[in-house]
Short mmCIF file of C-alpha atoms (C1' of nucleotides) in Angstrom, two decimals:
data_model
loop_
_atom_site.label_atom_id
_atom_site.label_comp_id
_atom_site.label_asym_id
_atom_site.label_seq_id
_atom_site.Cartn_x
_atom_site.Cartn_y
_atom_site.Cartn_z
CA MET A 215 69.88 -116.31 -169.62
CA VAL A 216 67.39 -118.24 -167.61
CA LEU A 217 68.12 -121.92 -167.73
CA VAL A 218 65.53 -124.12 -166.13
CA GLU A 219 65.09 -127.59 -167.56
CA LEU A 220 61.91 -128.99 -166.20
CA GLY A 221 61.37 -132.71 -165.90
CA THR A 222 62.14 -134.83 -168.92
CA GLY A 223 60.48 -132.07 -170.86
CA GLU A 224 60.78 -130.31 -174.14
CA PRO A 225 63.96 -128.25 -174.26
CA VAL A 226 62.76 -126.68 -177.53
CA THR A 227 59.45 -125.52 -176.09
CA GLU A 228 61.17 -124.35 -172.91
CA ARG A 229 63.67 -122.41 -174.96
CA ALA A 230 60.87 -120.66 -176.81
CA ARG A 231 59.17 -119.83 -173.54
CA ILE A 232 62.34 -118.27 -172.14
CA GLU A 233 62.95 -116.20 -175.24
CA ILE A 234 59.49 -114.73 -174.86
CA LEU A 235 60.01 -114.15 -171.14
CA ASP A 236 63.28 -112.35 -171.78
CA ALA A 237 61.80 -110.14 -174.48
CA ALA A 238 58.73 -109.34 -172.42
CA ALA A 239 60.81 -108.57 -169.34
CA ALA A 240 62.89 -106.16 -171.40
CA CYS A 241 59.76 -104.44 -172.71
CA PHE A 242 58.19 -104.21 -169.26
CA MET A 243 61.41 -102.75 -167.92
CA GLU A 244 61.54 -100.10 -170.64
CA ARG A 245 57.92 -99.01 -170.65
CA GLY A 246 56.17 -100.54 -167.68
CA TYR A 247 53.33 -103.06 -167.72
CA ALA A 248 50.44 -100.84 -168.80
CA ALA A 249 52.36 -99.06 -171.54
CA THR A 250 53.68 -102.29 -173.03
CA SER A 251 51.53 -104.00 -175.64
CA ILE A 252 51.73 -107.62 -176.62
CA ASP A 253 52.58 -106.39 -180.08
CA ASP A 254 55.58 -104.56 -178.62
CA VAL A 255 56.87 -107.82 -177.21
CA ALA A 256 56.16 -109.63 -180.46
CA ARG A 257 57.97 -106.94 -182.44
CA ARG A 258 61.05 -107.32 -180.25
CA LEU A 259 60.97 -111.03 -181.05
CA ARG A 260 60.49 -110.30 -184.76
CA ALA A 261 57.32 -112.31 -184.45
CA THR A 262 53.58 -111.78 -183.97
CA LYS A 263 51.03 -112.14 -181.24
CA GLY A 264 50.28 -115.69 -182.20
CA ARG A 265 53.62 -116.88 -180.92
CA ILE A 266 53.07 -115.29 -177.52
CA TYR A 267 49.48 -116.41 -177.03
CA HIS A 268 50.51 -119.91 -178.02
CA HIS A 269 52.68 -120.09 -174.89
CA PHE A 270 50.92 -117.70 -172.47
CA SER A 271 47.26 -117.31 -171.79
CA SER A 272 47.23 -113.56 -171.27
CA LYS A 273 49.33 -110.47 -170.73
CA ALA A 274 48.89 -110.80 -166.99
CA ASP A 275 49.97 -114.43 -167.12
CA LEU A 276 53.11 -113.48 -169.01
CA PHE A 277 53.83 -110.83 -166.41
CA ALA A 278 53.22 -113.22 -163.54
CA GLN A 279 55.56 -115.85 -164.95
CA ILE A 280 58.33 -113.27 -165.27
CA PHE A 281 57.67 -112.32 -161.65
CA ARG A 282 57.94 -115.92 -160.54
CA THR A 283 61.05 -116.59 -162.58
CA GLY A 284 62.72 -113.53 -161.09
CA MET A 285 61.98 -114.66 -157.57
CA ASP A 286 63.09 -118.21 -158.36
CA MET A 287 66.45 -116.83 -159.42
CA ASN A 288 66.73 -114.74 -156.25
CA PHE A 289 65.99 -117.68 -153.99
CA ALA A 290 68.45 -119.87 -155.84
CA ALA A 291 71.16 -117.22 -155.55
CA ILE A 292 71.03 -116.82 -151.78
CA GLU A 293 70.37 -120.48 -151.05
CA PRO A 294 74.03 -121.30 -150.22
CA PHE A 295 74.11 -118.71 -147.43
CA ARG A 296 70.75 -119.19 -145.77
CA SER A 297 71.90 -121.49 -142.99
CA LEU A 298 75.56 -120.67 -142.53
CA ASP A 299 76.90 -121.03 -139.04
CA GLU A 300 78.41 -117.55 -138.79
CA PRO A 301 77.61 -114.23 -137.13
CA ALA A 302 74.36 -112.97 -138.60
CA VAL A 303 75.94 -109.78 -139.86
CA ASP A 304 78.33 -111.82 -141.98
CA VAL A 305 75.59 -114.01 -143.34
CA TRP A 306 73.58 -110.89 -144.08
CA THR A 307 76.50 -109.30 -145.91
CA LYS A 308 76.98 -112.31 -148.14
CA MET A 309 73.30 -112.51 -148.95
CA ALA A 310 73.14 -108.78 -149.56
CA ARG A 311 76.05 -108.83 -151.98
CA THR A 312 74.51 -111.72 -153.85
CA HIS A 313 71.16 -109.99 -153.93
CA VAL A 314 72.59 -106.75 -155.34
CA ARG A 315 74.46 -108.64 -158.02
CA GLN A 316 71.20 -110.34 -158.91
CA MET A 317 69.50 -106.95 -159.20
CA ILE A 318 72.14 -105.79 -161.64
CA VAL A 319 72.47 -108.93 -163.71
CA THR A 320 68.77 -109.75 -163.98
CA ARG A 321 67.49 -106.14 -163.99
CA ALA A 322 64.60 -106.70 -166.34
CA TYR A 323 63.10 -109.51 -164.28
CA GLN A 324 63.61 -107.60 -161.06
CA ARG A 325 61.87 -104.54 -162.42
CA VAL A 326 58.88 -106.75 -163.12
CA VAL A 327 59.01 -108.05 -159.57
CA TRP A 328 59.07 -104.48 -158.33
CA GLU A 329 56.18 -103.41 -160.51
CA GLY A 330 54.28 -106.53 -159.55
CA VAL A 331 54.55 -105.70 -155.88
CA GLU A 332 53.49 -102.13 -156.61
CA MET A 333 50.49 -103.30 -158.61
CA HIS A 334 49.53 -105.53 -155.75
CA LEU A 335 49.84 -102.74 -153.20
CA ARG A 336 47.68 -100.52 -155.38
CA GLY A 337 45.16 -103.26 -155.88
CA ALA A 338 45.24 -103.50 -159.64
CA THR A 339 44.33 -106.57 -161.70
CA THR A 340 41.05 -108.48 -161.77
CA PRO A 341 39.76 -110.57 -158.86
CA GLU A 342 40.75 -113.87 -160.47
CA GLN A 343 44.32 -112.77 -161.17
CA ARG A 344 44.32 -111.47 -157.63
CA SER A 345 44.89 -114.86 -156.08
CA GLN A 346 47.87 -115.56 -158.28
CA PHE A 347 49.28 -112.14 -157.43
CA ASN A 348 48.72 -112.77 -153.76
CA GLU A 349 50.73 -115.94 -154.02
CA LEU A 350 53.58 -114.19 -155.82
CA VAL A 351 53.72 -111.36 -153.34
CA GLU A 352 53.66 -113.90 -150.54
CA TYR A 353 56.57 -115.63 -152.27
CA ARG A 354 58.45 -112.35 -152.24
CA THR A 355 57.60 -111.76 -148.60
CA GLN A 356 59.15 -115.11 -147.73
CA TYR A 357 62.30 -114.01 -149.51
CA SER A 358 62.25 -110.74 -147.64
CA ASN A 359 61.88 -112.63 -144.36
CA VAL A 360 65.13 -114.48 -144.94
CA PHE A 361 66.94 -111.17 -144.75
CA ARG A 362 64.71 -109.93 -141.98
CA ALA A 363 65.63 -112.89 -139.79
CA GLN A 364 69.35 -112.26 -140.22
CA MET A 365 68.86 -108.59 -139.41
CA ALA A 366 67.01 -109.45 -136.22
CA ARG A 367 69.74 -111.88 -135.23
CA ALA A 368 72.46 -109.39 -136.05
CA ARG A 369 70.79 -106.84 -133.83
CA ASP A 370 70.58 -109.36 -131.01
CA GLU A 371 74.26 -110.12 -131.49
CA GLY A 372 75.04 -106.43 -131.16
CA ASP A 373 76.31 -106.03 -134.71
CA MET A 374 73.42 -103.94 -136.01
CA HIS A 375 71.44 -101.09 -134.48
CA PHE A 376 68.06 -99.90 -135.69
CA ALA A 377 64.71 -99.09 -134.13
CA ASP A 378 61.85 -100.75 -136.03
CA LEU A 379 62.53 -104.02 -137.81
CA SER A 380 59.87 -103.52 -140.47
CA ILE A 381 61.06 -100.07 -141.39
CA ALA A 382 64.66 -101.22 -141.38
CA ASN A 383 63.71 -104.04 -143.70
CA GLN A 384 61.94 -101.65 -146.06
CA MET A 385 64.90 -99.28 -146.11
CA MET A 386 67.35 -102.09 -146.66
CA PHE A 387 65.52 -103.42 -149.70
CA MET A 388 65.09 -99.96 -151.12
CA ALA A 389 68.86 -99.57 -150.92
CA LEU A 390 69.75 -103.02 -152.21
CA ASN A 391 67.19 -102.86 -154.99
CA SER A 392 68.11 -99.38 -156.10
CA PRO A 393 70.36 -100.37 -159.01
CA ILE A 394 67.36 -101.73 -160.88
CA PHE A 395 66.44 -98.08 -161.37
CA TRP A 396 69.70 -96.33 -162.05
CA TYR A 397 72.20 -98.94 -163.14
CA LYS A 398 73.09 -98.88 -166.82
CA PRO A 399 75.75 -101.22 -168.18
CA ARG A 400 78.78 -99.30 -169.39
CA PRO A 401 80.59 -100.50 -172.49
CA GLY A 402 83.73 -102.33 -171.49
CA GLU A 403 82.61 -102.83 -167.94
CA ASN A 404 84.11 -105.84 -166.22
CA MET A 405 83.33 -107.83 -163.13
CA GLN A 406 85.51 -105.65 -160.90
CA ASP A 407 83.56 -102.54 -161.87
CA ILE A 408 80.30 -104.20 -160.95
CA ASP A 409 81.72 -105.56 -157.71
CA ASN A 410 82.84 -102.06 -156.86
CA ILE A 411 79.29 -100.79 -157.26
CA VAL A 412 77.95 -103.75 -155.29
CA ASP A 413 80.38 -102.98 -152.48
CA GLN A 414 79.23 -99.39 -152.21
CA ILE A 415 75.58 -100.34 -152.16
CA VAL A 416 76.05 -102.99 -149.51
CA ALA A 417 78.23 -100.65 -147.49
CA PHE A 418 75.48 -98.03 -147.61
CA ALA A 419 72.85 -100.50 -146.47
CA ARG A 420 75.01 -101.94 -143.70
CA GLY A 421 75.82 -98.45 -142.49
CA GLY A 422 72.17 -97.56 -142.57
CA LEU A 423 71.39 -100.57 -140.43
CA GLY A 424 73.94 -99.45 -137.87
CA GLY A 425 76.32 -102.22 -138.80
CA LYS A 426 79.92 -101.90 -137.77
CA ASP A 427 82.62 -101.67 -140.35
CA LYS A 428 84.71 -104.80 -140.76
CA GLU A 429 87.85 -102.70 -140.55
CA GLU A 430 87.30 -101.43 -137.05
CA SER A 431 89.20 -103.31 -134.35
CA MET B 1239 46.60 -78.63 -150.14
CA VAL B 1240 48.65 -76.70 -152.67
CA LEU B 1241 48.20 -73.02 -152.12
CA VAL B 1242 49.74 -70.83 -154.78
CA GLU B 1243 48.07 -67.52 -155.44
CA LEU B 1244 49.43 -66.18 -158.69
CA GLY B 1245 49.43 -62.49 -159.46
CA THR B 1246 46.22 -60.58 -158.89
CA GLY B 1247 44.61 -63.59 -160.46
CA GLU B 1248 41.45 -65.58 -160.23
CA PRO B 1249 41.35 -67.50 -156.92
CA VAL B 1250 38.31 -69.37 -158.18
CA THR B 1251 40.01 -70.59 -161.33
CA GLU B 1252 43.16 -71.40 -159.41
CA ARG B 1253 41.14 -73.34 -156.90
CA ALA B 1254 39.57 -75.41 -159.68
CA ARG B 1255 43.00 -76.07 -161.16
CA ILE B 1256 44.32 -77.31 -157.83
CA GLU B 1257 41.36 -79.60 -157.26
CA ILE B 1258 42.06 -81.22 -160.59
CA LEU B 1259 45.78 -81.49 -159.84
CA ASP B 1260 45.05 -83.17 -156.50
CA ALA B 1261 42.62 -85.65 -158.01
CA ALA B 1262 44.93 -86.44 -160.90
CA ALA B 1263 47.92 -86.87 -158.60
CA ALA B 1264 45.92 -89.30 -156.49
CA CYS B 1265 44.95 -91.30 -159.58
CA PHE B 1266 48.49 -91.35 -160.93
CA MET B 1267 49.72 -92.51 -157.55
CA GLU B 1268 47.20 -95.34 -157.42
CA ARG B 1269 47.47 -96.64 -160.97
CA GLY B 1270 50.44 -94.98 -162.62
CA TYR B 1271 50.41 -92.67 -165.62
CA ALA B 1272 49.68 -95.13 -168.40
CA ALA B 1273 46.96 -96.98 -166.54
CA THR B 1274 45.15 -93.80 -165.51
CA SER B 1275 42.58 -92.45 -167.93
CA ILE B 1276 41.33 -88.89 -168.01
CA ASP B 1277 37.91 -90.34 -167.30
CA ASP B 1278 39.31 -91.86 -164.10
CA VAL B 1279 40.40 -88.44 -162.94
CA ALA B 1280 37.07 -86.93 -163.94
CA ARG B 1281 35.18 -89.66 -162.10
CA ARG B 1282 37.12 -88.95 -158.93
CA LEU B 1283 36.06 -85.32 -159.27
CA ARG B 1284 32.46 -86.36 -159.93
CA ALA B 1285 32.80 -84.52 -163.21
CA THR B 1286 33.57 -85.23 -166.86
CA LYS B 1287 36.43 -84.81 -169.26
CA GLY B 1288 35.26 -81.36 -170.26
CA ARG B 1289 36.25 -79.91 -166.93
CA ILE B 1290 39.77 -81.25 -167.18
CA TYR B 1291 40.40 -80.30 -170.77
CA HIS B 1292 39.08 -76.82 -170.03
CA HIS B 1293 42.05 -76.29 -167.69
CA PHE B 1294 44.74 -78.56 -169.14
CA SER B 1295 45.70 -79.10 -172.74
CA SER B 1296 46.49 -82.80 -172.50
CA LYS B 1297 47.12 -85.72 -170.19
CA ALA B 1298 50.85 -85.13 -170.47
CA ASP B 1299 50.37 -81.46 -169.62
CA LEU B 1300 48.39 -82.39 -166.53
CA PHE B 1301 51.12 -84.80 -165.51
CA ALA B 1302 53.84 -82.23 -166.09
CA GLN B 1303 52.11 -79.59 -164.00
CA ILE B 1304 51.82 -82.02 -161.10
CA PHE B 1305 55.51 -82.76 -161.50
CA ARG B 1306 56.35 -79.06 -161.41
CA THR B 1307 54.09 -78.36 -158.45
CA GLY B 1308 55.68 -81.21 -156.51
CA MET B 1309 59.16 -79.88 -157.12
CA ASP B 1310 58.07 -76.32 -156.28
CA MET B 1311 56.91 -77.56 -152.90
CA ASN B 1312 60.17 -79.41 -152.32
CA PHE B 1313 62.29 -76.38 -153.13
CA ALA B 1314 60.15 -74.18 -150.92
CA ALA B 1315 60.45 -76.63 -148.04
CA ILE B 1316 64.25 -76.78 -147.93
CA GLU B 1317 64.78 -73.11 -148.79
CA PRO B 1318 65.31 -72.01 -145.13
CA PHE B 1319 68.25 -74.39 -144.74
CA ARG B 1320 70.09 -73.98 -148.01
CA SER B 1321 72.63 -71.42 -146.86
CA LEU B 1322 72.92 -72.01 -143.14
CA ASP B 1323 76.32 -71.35 -141.65
CA GLU B 1324 76.70 -74.68 -139.90
CA PRO B 1325 78.61 -77.92 -140.39
CA ALA B 1326 77.44 -79.48 -143.62
CA VAL B 1327 76.30 -82.64 -141.91
CA ASP B 1328 73.91 -80.61 -139.76
CA VAL B 1329 72.56 -78.69 -142.74
CA TRP B 1330 72.15 -81.97 -144.57
CA THR B 1331 70.28 -83.50 -141.65
CA LYS B 1332 67.80 -80.63 -141.50
CA MET B 1333 67.21 -80.72 -145.23
CA ALA B 1334 66.85 -84.49 -145.18
CA ARG B 1335 64.29 -84.41 -142.41
CA THR B 1336 62.31 -81.77 -144.25
CA HIS B 1337 62.55 -83.71 -147.47
CA VAL B 1338 61.27 -86.93 -145.94
CA ARG B 1339 58.35 -85.14 -144.33
CA GLN B 1340 57.54 -83.71 -147.75
CA MET B 1341 57.60 -87.20 -149.25
CA ILE B 1342 55.08 -88.36 -146.68
CA VAL B 1343 52.78 -85.37 -146.69
CA THR B 1344 52.69 -84.81 -150.46
CA ARG B 1345 53.00 -88.46 -151.45
CA ALA B 1346 50.81 -88.26 -154.52
CA TYR B 1347 52.75 -85.40 -156.08
CA GLN B 1348 56.04 -87.05 -155.26
CA ARG B 1349 55.02 -90.28 -156.89
CA VAL B 1350 54.36 -88.32 -160.04
CA VAL B 1351 57.80 -86.75 -159.78
CA TRP B 1352 59.28 -90.21 -159.42
CA GLU B 1353 57.38 -91.61 -162.37
CA GLY B 1354 58.23 -88.54 -164.41
CA VAL B 1355 61.92 -89.11 -163.88
CA GLU B 1356 61.49 -92.76 -164.74
CA MET B 1357 59.62 -91.95 -167.92
CA HIS B 1358 62.38 -89.57 -168.86
CA LEU B 1359 65.07 -92.16 -168.23
CA ARG B 1360 63.18 -94.65 -170.37
CA GLY B 1361 62.67 -92.08 -173.09
CA ALA B 1362 58.92 -92.12 -173.24
CA THR B 1363 56.72 -89.27 -174.47
CA THR B 1364 56.71 -87.56 -177.85
CA PRO B 1365 59.53 -85.31 -179.07
CA GLU B 1366 57.61 -82.11 -178.38
CA GLN B 1367 56.80 -83.07 -174.79
CA ARG B 1368 60.43 -84.09 -174.54
CA SER B 1369 61.68 -80.54 -174.08
CA GLN B 1370 59.26 -79.84 -171.27
CA PHE B 1371 60.24 -83.10 -169.62
CA ASN B 1372 63.89 -82.24 -170.00
CA GLU B 1373 63.29 -78.97 -168.21
CA LEU B 1374 61.45 -80.70 -165.36
CA VAL B 1375 64.11 -83.34 -164.91
CA GLU B 1376 66.73 -80.60 -164.96
CA TYR B 1377 64.72 -78.85 -162.28
CA ARG B 1378 64.84 -81.99 -160.18
CA THR B 1379 68.55 -82.40 -160.80
CA GLN B 1380 69.11 -78.90 -159.41
CA TYR B 1381 67.23 -79.94 -156.31
CA SER B 1382 69.31 -83.07 -156.03
CA ASN B 1383 72.47 -80.98 -156.36
CA VAL B 1384 71.58 -78.98 -153.27
CA PHE B 1385 71.88 -82.18 -151.24
CA ARG B 1386 74.87 -83.33 -153.23
CA ALA B 1387 76.78 -80.19 -152.38
CA GLN B 1388 76.18 -80.61 -148.67
CA MET B 1389 77.25 -84.24 -148.88
CA ALA B 1390 80.48 -83.28 -150.59
CA ARG B 1391 81.15 -80.60 -147.96
CA ALA B 1392 80.33 -83.01 -145.13
CA ARG B 1393 82.82 -85.49 -146.51
CA ASP B 1394 85.48 -82.79 -146.71
CA GLU B 1395 84.73 -81.82 -143.14
CA GLY B 1396 85.24 -85.43 -142.07
CA ASP B 1397 81.66 -86.00 -141.01
CA MET B 1398 80.67 -88.35 -143.82
CA HIS B 1399 82.50 -91.20 -145.52
CA PHE B 1400 81.58 -92.67 -148.86
CA ALA B 1401 83.37 -93.62 -152.06
CA ASP B 1402 81.56 -92.28 -155.13
CA LEU B 1403 79.53 -89.09 -154.77
CA SER B 1404 77.08 -89.93 -157.55
CA ILE B 1405 76.31 -93.36 -156.19
CA ALA B 1406 76.03 -91.98 -152.66
CA ASN B 1407 73.58 -89.38 -153.93
CA GLN B 1408 71.51 -92.04 -155.67
CA MET B 1409 71.42 -94.21 -152.58
CA MET B 1410 70.53 -91.30 -150.35
CA PHE B 1411 67.54 -90.29 -152.44
CA MET B 1412 66.39 -93.88 -152.71
CA ALA B 1413 66.37 -94.01 -148.92
CA LEU B 1414 64.80 -90.62 -148.33
CA ASN B 1415 62.18 -91.11 -151.04
CA SER B 1416 61.28 -94.60 -149.95
CA PRO B 1417 58.16 -93.69 -147.93
CA ILE B 1418 56.40 -92.65 -151.13
CA PHE B 1419 56.21 -96.36 -151.83
CA TRP B 1420 55.44 -97.96 -148.53
CA TYR B 1421 54.04 -95.27 -146.24
CA LYS B 1422 50.31 -95.54 -145.60
CA PRO B 1423 48.66 -93.14 -143.17
CA ARG B 1424 47.40 -94.95 -140.08
CA PRO B 1425 44.12 -93.85 -138.54
CA GLY B 1426 44.78 -91.77 -135.47
CA GLU B 1427 48.37 -91.11 -136.42
CA ASN B 1428 49.79 -87.90 -135.03
CA MET B 1429 52.79 -85.72 -135.79
CA GLN B 1430 55.00 -87.60 -133.34
CA ASP B 1431 54.35 -90.88 -135.09
CA ILE B 1432 55.37 -89.38 -138.40
CA ASP B 1433 58.42 -87.71 -136.91
CA ASN B 1434 59.43 -91.06 -135.50
CA ILE B 1435 59.34 -92.57 -138.97
CA VAL B 1436 61.18 -89.59 -140.39
CA ASP B 1437 63.89 -90.02 -137.78
CA GLN B 1438 64.44 -93.63 -138.65
CA ILE B 1439 64.66 -92.91 -142.35
CA VAL B 1440 67.11 -90.06 -141.91
CA ALA B 1441 69.15 -92.12 -139.48
CA PHE B 1442 69.37 -94.90 -142.04
CA ALA B 1443 70.50 -92.52 -144.76
CA ARG B 1444 73.03 -90.78 -142.54
CA GLY B 1445 74.42 -94.11 -141.43
CA GLY B 1446 74.62 -95.22 -145.04
CA LEU B 1447 76.61 -92.13 -145.90
CA GLY B 1448 79.05 -92.92 -143.13
CA GLY B 1449 77.81 -90.07 -140.99
CA LYS B 1450 78.69 -90.11 -137.33
CA ASP B 1451 75.99 -90.35 -134.75
CA LYS B 1452 75.28 -87.14 -132.90
CA GLU B 1453 75.47 -88.98 -129.61
CA GLU B 1454 79.07 -90.06 -129.87
CA SER B 1455 81.52 -87.83 -128.02
"C1'" DT C 519 52.62 -141.42 -197.52
"C1'" DG C 520 49.12 -139.67 -195.10
"C1'" DA C 521 47.58 -137.91 -190.85
"C1'" DT C 522 48.20 -135.40 -186.80
"C1'" DG C 523 49.44 -131.80 -183.98
"C1'" DA C 524 52.79 -128.29 -182.40
"C1'" DA C 525 54.26 -123.76 -183.45
"C1'" DC C 526 53.46 -120.26 -185.16
"C1'" DA C 527 51.24 -116.15 -188.68
"C1'" DT C 528 47.10 -113.65 -190.33
"C1'" DA C 529 42.79 -111.56 -189.92
"C1'" DC C 530 39.35 -109.86 -187.24
"C1'" DT C 531 36.45 -107.96 -183.33
"C1'" DA C 532 34.98 -105.50 -179.43
"C1'" DC C 533 36.38 -102.13 -176.46
"C1'" DC C 534 38.72 -98.41 -174.34
"C1'" DC C 535 40.95 -94.03 -174.41
"C1'" DG C 536 42.83 -89.36 -175.80
"C1'" DG C 537 41.26 -85.61 -177.90
"C1'" DT C 538 37.79 -82.48 -180.16
"C1'" DA C 539 33.54 -80.35 -181.49
"C1'" DT C 540 29.53 -78.80 -179.87
"C1'" DG C 541 25.95 -77.90 -176.58
"C1'" DT C 542 24.29 -75.79 -171.93
"C1'" DT C 543 24.17 -72.98 -167.84
"C1'" DG C 544 25.19 -69.38 -164.84
"C1'" DT C 545 27.30 -64.86 -164.06
"C1'" DC C 546 28.41 -60.25 -164.82
"C1'" DA C 547 29.10 -56.01 -167.10
"C1'" DA C 548 27.12 -52.47 -170.07
"C1'" DT D 1111 17.71 -57.07 -170.83
"C1'" DT D 1112 21.14 -58.87 -173.38
"C1'" DG D 1113 25.22 -60.50 -174.99
"C1'" DA D 1114 29.49 -62.31 -173.99
"C1'" DC D 1115 32.27 -65.36 -171.86
"C1'" DA D 1116 33.88 -68.75 -168.36
"C1'" DA D 1117 33.07 -73.26 -166.83
"C1'" DC D 1118 31.74 -76.93 -167.55
"C1'" DA D 1119 28.74 -81.37 -169.81
"C1'" DT D 1120 27.60 -84.26 -173.88
"C1'" DA D 1121 28.45 -86.51 -178.03
"C1'" DC D 1122 31.44 -88.21 -181.08
"C1'" DC D 1123 35.70 -89.90 -183.69
"C1'" DG D 1124 39.94 -92.25 -184.80
"C1'" DG D 1125 43.54 -95.09 -183.28
"C1'" DG D 1126 45.36 -98.56 -180.53
"C1'" DT D 1127 45.01 -102.92 -177.84
"C1'" DA D 1128 43.78 -107.50 -175.59
"C1'" DG D 1129 42.10 -111.43 -177.02
"C1'" DT D 1130 40.19 -114.88 -180.54
"C1'" DA D 1131 39.30 -117.50 -184.63
"C1'" DT D 1132 41.29 -119.26 -188.36
"C1'" DG D 1133 44.85 -120.33 -191.61
"C1'" DT D 1134 49.61 -122.33 -192.73
"C1'" DT D 1135 53.87 -124.83 -192.33
"C1'" DC D 1136 56.63 -128.42 -190.93
"C1'" DA D 1137 58.21 -132.31 -188.31
"C1'" DT D 1138 57.02 -136.74 -186.54
"C1'" DC D 1139 55.09 -141.13 -186.52
"C1'" DA D 1140 52.06 -144.91 -187.65
#
DNA sequence: TGATGAACATACTACCCGGTATGTTGTCAA
DNA sequence: TTGACAACATACCGGGTAGTATGTTCATCA
């Protein structure tokens, strides 16, 4: 699923790392961080703790690396649209669609991102892990700001209408992120079905931001 | 905060129950269900486990009663609007505003409701607790259906435009519930400030549902 | 072929947490 | 006055969990 070859490195070791990340992300998605034990993750891998602690220093470290991987994927996905020379509302729409698809396709990782932000807001974790969490949340804030900038531009260009930018940004991400909570893959579902869902979500968010419909003359 | 006098009962006992519910709701909001220990709740009350287990049979029972209380408050809040003889979009708007205010004012309880639904979707809890959870989630679904019905009517009346009713309902609640995640009371904040936030949230949701602005002729 | 180390599995420990069993104290009715 | 009970506090137990220490296996390389 996640394919990141680093350097001239060890594809075997990297493969093992990713398998663990995927399994852990799935567990965290199903039960949440606190309710997931390392043994749960190991069981899903048909392995034992030893395998996990050989690659990750702690449960929090495992969680943090899933967080980072999820955000890496998000940044990579919207990268092609970040500096398009088009009306901001169009750039925003393309990024939003891509973002929603990411939420659906990489649900498990995105749930971890969500829970990570929540944990940070609540002030969990130990002081030492705190700095790493701060960095990750900052990373996510940068991502958020990419959308925020397009929204501000779109408002200036008269294509969006909302009062407070921060609140609008919050609402937008709540809408775009929502499928990580309620989307369940249906058997026999194809790309059109998913695109249909994506369209409705983006349409909702654009409408919420006072964006005009493309169809109006 | 929660004032429910039952029968000709014991106001003292009821008061003690509510204090525990408030403290537990605050803990669950801050750390989540799994990460909150009964001792955490007791500590917040400057008491010990004994007090809690004297009034509640288990951690899950405590959680469930917060869930129920939260939904009771929600139902009570929208009750005056449920059968108004007005355009559906207006009824919806009044209910939505009331709902969002509830989310802000009773944040802690509403976070428990949220987490309870999540836990149910993920299939946590033991089989016995399962039936009680099913009932609570059903209770919440009934609440959701009150809004759903108005949305369907508003679409029929030409005042809202969306494709799939279920998805629209999901998106709407994501938007209206969103302050339970990001709202933090500001020192010196008054009712106008809150109403301003409520307005923006409801405006976002109405826009998302393709609702027309009141101001347009 | 022998040594070395990566990639695990096994075994163990210290700790925390839900739940229970058992005090203790104050109140109130007879 | 006493006894009975509500409303807690205290003490304790068993199970689970993060993390560690210690095997074990197998490939690679000198």
